[in-house]
């Protein structure tokens, strides 16, 4: 049966050569799986997964894509990858993605997130095949003033901690490359080029450290309490498929009209879905059916992390026509269901993941996702 996802994206990715950096990570592996289902010829450049288990290994991505193992800090490898894959579309997700790790190894964080991105941008600049590129940064790229309203794409970049600073700097570098090389008046190839900022994603297959859902799974699997140190930290939580749908939809429009859609974009949840860590953990335990939560006093010497962070998706809604599909409760239910299927040990996790992709795109074809109809209007 034809994937519903093909209908959502108008068959735009079928046969397209797509390169993903960071495809062994949580978001990258879901994106690679989805793109393969959409008929793309997918290649990926990444380090081996840094967790075991990993979504990348469990869904067998090695068998359905061109997996290239390596570090984006190596410019020669990056160039060789582009020469071999000859990508038409690039999604750059590879990064050092943990705030706490940025304190332990700041140089690696800056070398990877800024220097590695420059290597990718240089490869794009000299490529004769790339028509669209999407660089994924983070909602933490903004100079966080703990505002109660969401940050917009034209708000200042910044970052108190090293990870956030690296993402803010990456955005500035990308903006300079776009205006210097990729715009119509630039000195390089005229392509669709965008940066995207998403909130905290949840979903099946994430085992990273210092993330609330993996922490919940580890605690529940060991029959231990879920320990929460910053219960009031509020984030724009969303299911992983929501921002990924935004990235795919944006790439589609970058191919159609690069001048109109190049630039920076936020892809977050509806404002009502901005909840704190304690509330998210409570909802997860309720959906799981058992578990206990332990609140502990935060260590004053612990690395700084923002307490309140919100994203405005007004630009994506009004200019791109994209809206999130899943509400918070559904996102948690899907996440719980995925991990329970994994816990049983005899399920095909690729099929389980694709079932969720198909269900997501089925909902997107219905009344809850106005961006499906909007995508056709934007082509006119």
Coordinates of C-alpha atoms in Angstrom, one line a residue:
X1 CA 0.0 0.0 0.0
X2 CA 1.3 3.5 -0.9
X3 CA 2.6 5.4 2.1
X4 CA 0.3 8.2 3.2
X5 CA 3.4 10.3 3.7
X6 CA 3.9 10.4 -0.1
X7 CA 0.6 12.1 -0.4
X8 CA 1.4 14.7 2.2
X9 CA 4.6 15.8 0.6
X10 CA 3.3 15.5 -3.0
X11 CA 5.9 12.8 -4.0
X12 CA 8.5 15.5 -3.9
X13 CA 11.2 13.4 -2.3
X14 CA 10.8 10.3 -4.4
X15 CA 14.1 9.6 -6.2
X16 CA 15.8 12.6 -4.7
X17 CA 19.3 12.2 -3.4
X18 CA 19.2 13.3 0.3
X19 CA 22.2 13.6 2.7
X20 CA 21.6 13.7 6.4
X21 CA 24.3 14.4 8.9
X22 CA 23.8 13.0 12.3
X23 CA 21.5 10.2 11.1
X24 CA 22.5 7.9 13.9
X25 CA 21.0 10.2 16.5
X26 CA 17.5 10.2 17.8
X27 CA 16.0 12.9 15.4
X28 CA 18.3 12.0 12.6
X29 CA 17.3 8.3 12.6
X30 CA 13.6 9.1 12.5
X31 CA 14.2 11.6 9.6
X32 CA 16.2 9.0 7.7
X33 CA 13.6 6.4 8.1
X34 CA 10.8 8.8 7.0
X35 CA 12.7 10.0 4.0
X36 CA 13.4 6.4 2.9
X37 CA 9.7 5.7 3.2
X38 CA 9.1 8.8 1.0
X39 CA 11.2 7.2 -1.7
X40 CA 14.3 9.2 -1.3
X41 CA 17.8 7.8 -1.9
X42 CA 19.2 8.5 1.6
X43 CA 22.9 8.8 2.5
X44 CA 24.1 9.8 6.0
X45 CA 27.3 11.0 7.6
X46 CA 27.6 10.5 11.4
X47 CA 29.5 9.0 14.2
X48 CA 28.3 5.6 15.6
X49 CA 25.4 6.0 18.0
X50 CA 26.5 7.1 21.4
X51 CA 23.9 5.0 23.2
X52 CA 23.0 1.3 23.3
X53 CA 20.3 0.6 22.4
X54 CA 19.7 3.2 19.7
X55 CA 16.8 3.9 17.3
X56 CA 19.3 3.8 14.4
X57 CA 20.3 0.2 15.2
X58 CA 16.9 -1.0 16.3
X59 CA 15.2 0.0 13.0
X60 CA 18.0 -1.4 10.9
X61 CA 18.9 1.8 9.0
X62 CA 22.2 0.4 7.8
X63 CA 20.2 -1.9 5.5
X64 CA 18.2 0.8 3.8
X65 CA 20.5 3.7 3.3
X66 CA 24.1 4.6 2.6
X67 CA 25.7 4.8 6.0
X68 CA 29.0 6.7 6.1
X69 CA 30.7 6.7 9.5
X70 CA 32.8 9.7 10.3
X71 CA 33.1 13.1 12.0
X72 CA 31.9 16.4 10.5
X73 CA 35.0 18.0 12.0
X74 CA 37.0 16.3 9.2
X75 CA 36.7 18.6 6.1
X76 CA 38.2 16.0 3.8
X77 CA 35.7 13.4 4.8
X78 CA 32.8 15.9 4.5
X79 CA 34.0 16.8 0.9
X80 CA 34.4 13.1 0.0
X81 CA 30.9 12.4 1.3
X82 CA 29.4 15.2 -0.9
X83 CA 31.3 14.0 -3.9
X84 CA 30.1 10.4 -3.5
X85 CA 26.5 11.1 -2.5
X86 CA 25.9 14.1 -4.8
X87 CA 23.0 15.2 -2.7
X88 CA 20.2 17.4 -4.0
X89 CA 18.9 18.1 -0.5
X90 CA 20.9 18.3 2.7
X91 CA 19.7 18.1 6.3
X92 CA 22.4 19.0 8.7
X93 CA 21.7 17.6 12.2
X94 CA 25.1 16.4 13.4
X95 CA 26.1 18.1 16.6
X96 CA 27.3 17.9 20.2
X97 CA 23.8 18.1 21.6
X98 CA 24.0 18.1 25.4
X99 CA 24.3 21.2 27.6
X100 CA 26.2 19.3 30.4
X101 CA 28.7 17.9 27.9
X102 CA 29.5 21.4 26.7
X103 CA 30.8 22.3 30.2
X104 CA 33.0 19.2 30.2
X105 CA 34.4 19.7 26.7
X106 CA 33.8 23.2 25.4
X107 CA 36.3 23.1 22.6
X108 CA 34.8 19.9 21.2
X109 CA 31.3 21.5 21.4
X110 CA 32.5 24.6 19.5
X111 CA 34.6 22.6 17.0
X112 CA 31.6 20.3 16.2
X113 CA 28.7 22.7 16.3
X114 CA 30.4 25.7 14.7
X115 CA 33.4 24.3 12.8
X116 CA 31.6 21.2 11.7
X117 CA 28.8 23.3 10.3
X118 CA 31.3 25.4 8.4
X119 CA 32.7 22.3 6.9
X120 CA 29.1 21.3 5.7
X121 CA 28.5 24.8 4.4
X122 CA 31.7 24.8 2.5
X123 CA 30.8 21.5 0.9
X124 CA 27.4 22.9 0.0
X125 CA 29.0 26.1 -1.5
X126 CA 31.2 24.2 -3.9
X127 CA 28.6 21.5 -4.7
X128 CA 27.0 21.4 -8.2
X129 CA 24.2 19.1 -7.0
X130 CA 22.7 20.7 -3.9
X131 CA 19.4 22.6 -4.5
X132 CA 18.2 23.0 -0.9
X133 CA 19.8 22.7 2.5
X134 CA 18.3 22.8 6.0
X135 CA 20.6 23.3 9.1
X136 CA 19.0 22.2 12.3
X137 CA 20.2 24.2 15.3
X138 CA 18.2 24.6 18.6
X139 CA 15.6 26.7 20.4
X140 CA 18.5 27.4 22.8
X141 CA 20.2 29.6 20.2
X142 CA 18.3 32.7 21.5
X143 CA 19.5 35.1 24.1
X144 CA 17.3 33.7 26.8
X145 CA 15.8 36.4 29.0
X146 CA 13.2 34.0 30.7
X147 CA 10.4 35.8 28.9
X148 CA 6.9 34.4 29.2
X149 CA 6.3 34.8 25.5
X150 CA 7.9 32.8 22.7
X151 CA 11.0 33.8 20.9
X152 CA 10.6 34.9 17.3
X153 CA 13.1 34.2 14.5
X154 CA 14.3 37.9 14.5
X155 CA 15.1 37.9 18.2
X156 CA 18.8 38.2 19.2
X157 CA 21.0 35.1 19.3
X158 CA 23.0 34.4 22.4
X159 CA 23.6 31.8 25.0
X160 CA 24.5 31.7 28.7
X161 CA 25.9 28.2 28.6
X162 CA 28.4 26.9 26.1
X163 CA 26.0 24.7 24.2
X164 CA 23.5 27.5 23.7
X165 CA 26.3 29.9 22.7
X166 CA 27.5 27.4 20.1
X167 CA 24.0 27.2 18.6
X168 CA 23.6 31.0 18.6
X169 CA 27.0 31.3 16.8
X170 CA 26.0 28.6 14.3
X171 CA 22.9 30.6 13.4
X172 CA 25.1 33.7 12.8
X173 CA 27.5 31.8 10.6
X174 CA 24.6 30.3 8.6
X175 CA 23.0 33.7 8.1
X176 CA 26.3 35.1 6.8
X177 CA 26.7 32.2 4.4
X178 CA 23.2 32.5 3.2
X179 CA 23.6 36.2 2.4
X180 CA 27.1 35.9 1.1
X181 CA 26.8 32.8 -1.1
X182 CA 23.3 31.3 -1.3
X183 CA 21.0 34.2 -2.0
X184 CA 20.2 35.4 -5.5
X185 CA 22.8 38.2 -5.1
X186 CA 25.3 36.0 -3.4
X187 CA 28.7 34.9 -4.8
X188 CA 27.9 31.2 -4.7
X189 CA 25.2 28.8 -5.8
X190 CA 21.6 30.2 -5.6
X191 CA 19.9 27.6 -3.5
X192 CA 17.2 27.3 -0.9
X193 CA 18.9 27.6 2.5
X194 CA 17.3 27.7 5.9
X195 CA 18.0 27.2 9.6
X196 CA 15.4 25.6 11.8
X197 CA 14.9 25.8 15.6
X198 CA 12.8 23.3 17.4
X199 CA 11.9 22.6 21.0
X200 CA 12.6 19.6 23.2
X201 CA 11.5 16.5 21.3
X202 CA 10.1 13.3 22.7
X203 CA 9.4 10.0 21.1
X204 CA 10.4 6.3 21.0
X205 CA 14.0 5.4 20.6
X206 CA 15.7 8.1 22.6
X207 CA 18.2 6.9 25.2
X208 CA 20.4 10.0 25.5
X209 CA 21.6 11.2 28.9
X210 CA 20.1 14.2 30.7
X211 CA 16.8 14.0 28.9
X212 CA 13.6 13.5 30.8
X213 CA 11.9 10.7 28.8
X214 CA 15.0 8.5 28.6
X215 CA 15.5 9.1 32.3
X216 CA 11.9 8.0 32.9
X217 CA 12.4 4.8 30.9
X218 CA 15.7 3.9 32.7
X219 CA 14.0 4.5 36.1
X220 CA 10.9 2.5 35.2
X221 CA 12.8 -0.4 33.7
X222 CA 14.9 -0.6 36.9
X223 CA 11.9 -0.1 39.2
X224 CA 13.4 3.0 40.6
X225 CA 12.0 6.5 41.2
X226 CA 12.3 9.1 38.4
X227 CA 14.6 11.7 39.9
X228 CA 13.8 15.3 38.9
X229 CA 16.1 18.1 39.9
X230 CA 14.6 21.0 38.0
X231 CA 10.8 20.4 38.2
X232 CA 9.8 23.9 37.1
X233 CA 11.9 24.0 34.0
X234 CA 9.5 24.8 31.2
X235 CA 10.2 23.7 27.6
X236 CA 8.4 23.5 24.3
X237 CA 7.9 19.8 24.3
X238 CA 6.7 18.1 21.1
X239 CA 6.7 14.7 19.5
X240 CA 9.7 14.1 17.2
X241 CA 7.6 13.7 14.1
X242 CA 6.1 17.2 14.5
X243 CA 9.4 19.2 13.9
X244 CA 10.5 16.6 11.3
X245 CA 7.4 17.3 9.3
X246 CA 8.3 20.9 9.4
X247 CA 11.8 20.3 8.2
X248 CA 10.4 18.1 5.3
X249 CA 7.7 20.6 4.4
X250 CA 10.3 23.5 4.5
X251 CA 12.7 21.6 2.3
X252 CA 9.8 21.0 -0.2
X253 CA 9.2 24.8 -0.3
X254 CA 12.9 25.6 -0.6
X255 CA 13.0 23.6 -3.8
X256 CA 9.8 25.3 -5.1
X257 CA 10.7 28.9 -4.2
X258 CA 14.1 29.4 -2.6
X259 CA 13.9 33.2 -2.4
X260 CA 10.6 33.1 -0.5
X261 CA 11.4 30.5 2.0
X262 CA 15.1 30.8 2.8
X263 CA 15.9 32.1 6.3
X264 CA 15.3 31.1 9.9
X265 CA 12.2 29.1 11.1
X266 CA 10.8 28.0 14.4
X267 CA 9.0 24.6 14.6
X268 CA 7.5 24.2 18.1
X269 CA 4.3 23.0 19.7
X270 CA 1.1 25.1 20.3
X271 CA 1.6 27.5 23.2
X272 CA -0.7 25.4 25.4
X273 CA 1.8 22.5 25.2
X274 CA 4.6 24.4 27.0
X275 CA 4.7 22.5 30.3
X276 CA 7.3 22.0 33.0
X277 CA 9.5 18.9 33.6
X278 CA 7.5 17.7 36.6
X279 CA 4.2 17.8 34.7
X280 CA 5.7 16.0 31.7
X281 CA 7.0 13.2 34.0
X282 CA 3.6 12.9 35.8
X283 CA 1.8 12.6 32.5
X284 CA 4.3 10.0 31.3
X285 CA 3.9 7.9 34.5
X286 CA 0.1 8.1 34.1
X287 CA 0.3 6.9 30.5
X288 CA 2.8 4.1 31.5
X289 CA 0.5 2.9 34.2
X290 CA 2.9 2.9 37.1
X291 CA 6.0 4.6 38.5
X292 CA 7.0 7.2 41.1
X293 CA 8.6 10.5 41.0
X294 CA 11.2 11.9 43.4
X295 CA 11.9 15.7 43.5
X296 CA 15.3 16.5 44.8
X297 CA 17.0 19.9 45.4
X298 CA 19.1 21.1 42.5
X299 CA 22.8 21.2 43.1
X300 CA 23.8 24.9 43.2
X301 CA 27.1 24.1 41.6
X302 CA 25.4 22.3 38.7
X303 CA 25.8 23.8 35.2
X304 CA 23.4 26.6 34.3
X305 CA 20.4 25.7 32.3
X306 CA 17.5 28.0 31.3
X307 CA 14.3 27.7 33.5
X308 CA 11.8 29.1 31.0
X309 CA 12.0 28.7 27.2
X310 CA 9.2 29.2 24.7
X311 CA 9.1 29.3 20.9
X312 CA 6.7 31.4 18.7
X313 CA 5.6 29.5 15.6
X314 CA 3.7 32.4 14.1
X315 CA 6.1 32.7 11.2
X316 CA 5.7 29.0 10.3
X317 CA 2.0 29.2 10.7
X318 CA 1.3 32.3 8.7
X319 CA 4.1 32.3 6.1
X320 CA 4.8 28.6 5.6
X321 CA 1.4 27.3 6.6
X322 CA 2.8 24.7 8.9
X323 CA 1.0 23.7 12.2
X324 CA 1.9 21.0 14.7
X325 CA -0.2 17.9 14.4
X326 CA 0.0 16.1 17.7
X327 CA -1.1 17.5 21.1
X328 CA 0.9 16.8 24.2
X329 CA -1.2 13.9 25.5
X330 CA -1.0 12.1 22.2
X331 CA 2.8 12.7 22.0
X332 CA 3.2 11.1 25.4
X333 CA 0.9 8.2 24.5
X334 CA 2.8 7.4 21.3
X335 CA 6.1 7.6 23.2
X336 CA 4.9 5.2 25.9
X337 CA 3.5 2.8 23.3
X338 CA 6.8 2.7 21.4
X339 CA 8.8 1.9 24.5
X340 CA 6.4 -0.7 25.6
X341 CA 6.7 -2.4 22.2
X342 CA 10.5 -2.3 22.6
X343 CA 10.3 -3.7 26.1
X344 CA 8.4 -6.7 24.9
X345 CA 11.5 -7.7 22.9
X346 CA 9.8 -9.5 20.0
X347 CA 8.4 -6.6 18.0
X348 CA 9.8 -5.3 14.7
X349 CA 10.8 -1.7 15.7
X350 CA 11.1 -0.5 12.1
X351 CA 7.5 -1.5 11.5
X352 CA 6.4 0.0 14.8
X353 CA 8.2 3.3 13.9
X354 CA 6.7 3.3 10.4
X355 CA 3.3 2.6 11.8
X356 CA 3.6 5.9 13.8
X357 CA 4.8 7.7 10.7
X358 CA 1.8 6.5 8.8
X359 CA -0.6 7.3 11.6
X360 CA 1.0 10.8 11.9
X361 CA 0.6 11.5 8.2
X362 CA -2.9 10.1 8.3
X363 CA -3.8 12.7 10.9
X364 CA -2.0 15.3 8.9
X365 CA -4.3 14.5 5.9
X366 CA -7.3 15.2 8.1
X367 CA -8.6 18.3 9.8
X368 CA -5.9 18.7 12.4
X369 CA -3.1 19.8 9.9
X370 CA -4.0 22.7 7.8
X371 CA -0.5 22.8 6.3
X372 CA -1.4 19.8 4.1
X373 CA -3.8 21.9 2.1
X374 CA -1.6 24.9 2.4
X375 CA 1.3 23.0 0.8
X376 CA -0.6 22.8 -2.4
X377 CA -1.5 26.5 -2.4
X378 CA 2.1 27.5 -1.8
X379 CA 3.1 25.9 -5.1
X380 CA 0.9 28.3 -7.0

